[in-house]
């Protein structure tokens, strides 16, 4: 266990002063190595503090001192901005932070190991925004505009549900001919019989129709140009032993992982339980978006944040 340093004490004081000044909901500490949790508890008093760490070993013992804990399970060389964002996403998922919360985060922004940075973060602004850069990291032949269209639609479904009820859904985008080899109708397919022009997601009426169909079981298969090829499909791509998913993710997410492992498609899954949207490629979750009540903002360019 690392010694509770004077530098850490100083950043605790700074984080708490900033939290009080802006009346935030919580303070988040992102640690790369264990610390003296008893000393930290004394330093932060009765403040609402959440501890995040790279591994179980890093946060071991923190819960015993009354802290809520988050394990990131990310590569050691993951950029600071991505690690911080993952910690915030996990905090929302675990309900450590309320929707739209303000959080003061203390983390290692410049030098590995010691905490040396503090930020004031508004979650609905930080997590409710994607950039074109985020989608281009997928390195796919599917046009970015098509992926944006599907992600926006999925986020709307996750945020709004349908008629007040939560709705889960799955979109598989690109490599549609290969995807259809693993698909079979679950019954009536509402898009069957329409012309390609009448099935394009660029049409607002089509998107509204998709929201209605999303209440049915099964996945949407979408071509790279944004045309809905089929709906209400059961996907049965072969499983591979190297596929792993987080606990709590069900059949819809496994189908997304399997079909993207077997094809060149991108899958966008909406969780029925909380509306969270996950973007899959090559069997892995590449992006995760929380469905805040306010519409998601797209930005053509954004800085990388702290590195």
JSON list of C-alpha atoms in Angstrom, two decimals, residues 148-172 201 204 206-216 218-220 222 228 231 252 268-278 289-296:
[
{"chain": "A", "resi": 148, "resn": "UNK", "atom": "CA", "xyz": [-24.19, 8.28, -36.52]},
{"chain": "A", "resi": 149, "resn": "UNK", "atom": "CA", "xyz": [-27.73, 7.85, -37.82]},
{"chain": "A", "resi": 150, "resn": "UNK", "atom": "CA", "xyz": [-28.13, 4.47, -36.12]},
{"chain": "A", "resi": 151, "resn": "UNK", "atom": "CA", "xyz": [-26.45, 5.55, -32.87]},
{"chain": "A", "resi": 152, "resn": "UNK", "atom": "CA", "xyz": [-28.72, 8.62, -32.65]},
{"chain": "A", "resi": 153, "resn": "UNK", "atom": "CA", "xyz": [-31.77, 6.44, -33.22]},
{"chain": "A", "resi": 154, "resn": "UNK", "atom": "CA", "xyz": [-30.61, 3.92, -30.60]},
{"chain": "A", "resi": 155, "resn": "UNK", "atom": "CA", "xyz": [-29.99, 6.68, -28.04]},
{"chain": "A", "resi": 156, "resn": "UNK", "atom": "CA", "xyz": [-33.49, 8.06, -28.67]},
{"chain": "A", "resi": 157, "resn": "UNK", "atom": "CA", "xyz": [-34.96, 4.58, -28.11]},
{"chain": "A", "resi": 158, "resn": "UNK", "atom": "CA", "xyz": [-32.91, 4.17, -24.92]},
{"chain": "A", "resi": 159, "resn": "UNK", "atom": "CA", "xyz": [-33.87, 7.60, -23.61]},
{"chain": "A", "resi": 160, "resn": "UNK", "atom": "CA", "xyz": [-37.54, 7.69, -24.57]},
{"chain": "A", "resi": 161, "resn": "UNK", "atom": "CA", "xyz": [-38.62, 4.04, -24.68]},
{"chain": "A", "resi": 162, "resn": "UNK", "atom": "CA", "xyz": [-42.06, 3.73, -26.20]},
{"chain": "A", "resi": 163, "resn": "UNK", "atom": "CA", "xyz": [-45.30, 4.86, -24.57]},
{"chain": "A", "resi": 164, "resn": "UNK", "atom": "CA", "xyz": [-43.53, 5.21, -21.24]},
{"chain": "A", "resi": 165, "resn": "UNK", "atom": "CA", "xyz": [-42.06, 1.71, -21.25]},
{"chain": "A", "resi": 166, "resn": "UNK", "atom": "CA", "xyz": [-38.35, 0.86, -21.59]},
{"chain": "A", "resi": 167, "resn": "UNK", "atom": "CA", "xyz": [-37.42, -0.74, -24.90]},
{"chain": "A", "resi": 168, "resn": "UNK", "atom": "CA", "xyz": [-34.36, -2.82, -25.74]},
{"chain": "A", "resi": 169, "resn": "UNK", "atom": "CA", "xyz": [-33.20, -3.14, -29.32]},
{"chain": "A", "resi": 170, "resn": "UNK", "atom": "CA", "xyz": [-30.35, -4.27, -31.57]},
{"chain": "A", "resi": 171, "resn": "UNK", "atom": "CA", "xyz": [-29.12, -2.83, -34.86]},
{"chain": "A", "resi": 172, "resn": "UNK", "atom": "CA", "xyz": [-26.51, -4.59, -37.01]},
{"chain": "A", "resi": 201, "resn": "UNK", "atom": "CA", "xyz": [-33.15, 5.73, -42.17]},
{"chain": "A", "resi": 204, "resn": "UNK", "atom": "CA", "xyz": [-37.73, 10.79, -40.50]},
{"chain": "A", "resi": 206, "resn": "UNK", "atom": "CA", "xyz": [-38.82, 5.57, -41.40]},
{"chain": "A", "resi": 207, "resn": "UNK", "atom": "CA", "xyz": [-36.99, 6.33, -38.14]},
{"chain": "A", "resi": 208, "resn": "UNK", "atom": "CA", "xyz": [-40.31, 6.80, -36.35]},
{"chain": "A", "resi": 209, "resn": "UNK", "atom": "CA", "xyz": [-41.52, 3.52, -37.82]},
{"chain": "A", "resi": 210, "resn": "UNK", "atom": "CA", "xyz": [-38.37, 1.79, -36.58]},
{"chain": "A", "resi": 211, "resn": "UNK", "atom": "CA", "xyz": [-39.09, 3.07, -33.05]},
{"chain": "A", "resi": 212, "resn": "UNK", "atom": "CA", "xyz": [-42.48, 1.38, -33.22]},
{"chain": "A", "resi": 213, "resn": "UNK", "atom": "CA", "xyz": [-41.04, -1.88, -34.57]},
{"chain": "A", "resi": 214, "resn": "UNK", "atom": "CA", "xyz": [-38.34, -1.81, -31.87]},
{"chain": "A", "resi": 215, "resn": "UNK", "atom": "CA", "xyz": [-40.99, -2.93, -29.38]},
{"chain": "A", "resi": 216, "resn": "UNK", "atom": "CA", "xyz": [-41.00, -6.31, -31.14]},
{"chain": "A", "resi": 218, "resn": "UNK", "atom": "CA", "xyz": [-35.48, -9.34, -32.79]},
{"chain": "A", "resi": 219, "resn": "UNK", "atom": "CA", "xyz": [-32.76, -7.30, -34.47]},
{"chain": "A", "resi": 220, "resn": "UNK", "atom": "CA", "xyz": [-32.66, -4.80, -37.32]},
{"chain": "A", "resi": 222, "resn": "UNK", "atom": "CA", "xyz": [-29.11, -2.24, -41.80]},
{"chain": "A", "resi": 228, "resn": "UNK", "atom": "CA", "xyz": [-33.17, -1.29, -43.29]},
{"chain": "A", "resi": 231, "resn": "UNK", "atom": "CA", "xyz": [-36.31, -6.40, -38.91]},
{"chain": "A", "resi": 252, "resn": "UNK", "atom": "CA", "xyz": [-29.07, -9.18, -27.02]},
{"chain": "A", "resi": 268, "resn": "UNK", "atom": "CA", "xyz": [-25.55, -1.09, -31.72]},
{"chain": "A", "resi": 269, "resn": "UNK", "atom": "CA", "xyz": [-27.38, -2.56, -28.73]},
{"chain": "A", "resi": 270, "resn": "UNK", "atom": "CA", "xyz": [-29.88, -0.77, -26.49]},
{"chain": "A", "resi": 271, "resn": "UNK", "atom": "CA", "xyz": [-30.25, -2.19, -22.97]},
{"chain": "A", "resi": 272, "resn": "UNK", "atom": "CA", "xyz": [-33.87, -2.63, -21.94]},
{"chain": "A", "resi": 273, "resn": "UNK", "atom": "CA", "xyz": [-33.05, -2.23, -18.24]},
{"chain": "A", "resi": 274, "resn": "UNK", "atom": "CA", "xyz": [-31.47, 1.25, -18.35]},
{"chain": "A", "resi": 275, "resn": "UNK", "atom": "CA", "xyz": [-31.35, 2.39, -21.97]},
{"chain": "A", "resi": 276, "resn": "UNK", "atom": "CA", "xyz": [-27.56, 2.28, -22.17]},
{"chain": "A", "resi": 277, "resn": "UNK", "atom": "CA", "xyz": [-26.31, 2.06, -25.77]},
{"chain": "A", "resi": 278, "resn": "UNK", "atom": "CA", "xyz": [-23.26, -0.07, -26.56]},
{"chain": "A", "resi": 289, "resn": "UNK", "atom": "CA", "xyz": [-23.38, 5.94, -24.34]},
{"chain": "A", "resi": 290, "resn": "UNK", "atom": "CA", "xyz": [-25.70, 6.79, -21.46]},
{"chain": "A", "resi": 291, "resn": "UNK", "atom": "CA", "xyz": [-29.21, 7.94, -22.52]},
{"chain": "A", "resi": 292, "resn": "UNK", "atom": "CA", "xyz": [-29.49, 11.28, -20.73]},
{"chain": "A", "resi": 293, "resn": "UNK", "atom": "CA", "xyz": [-32.82, 13.06, -21.05]},
{"chain": "A", "resi": 294, "resn": "UNK", "atom": "CA", "xyz": [-31.25, 15.87, -23.05]},
{"chain": "A", "resi": 295, "resn": "UNK", "atom": "CA", "xyz": [-30.50, 15.02, -26.69]},
{"chain": "A", "resi": 296, "resn": "UNK", "atom": "CA", "xyz": [-26.97, 13.89, -27.48]}
]
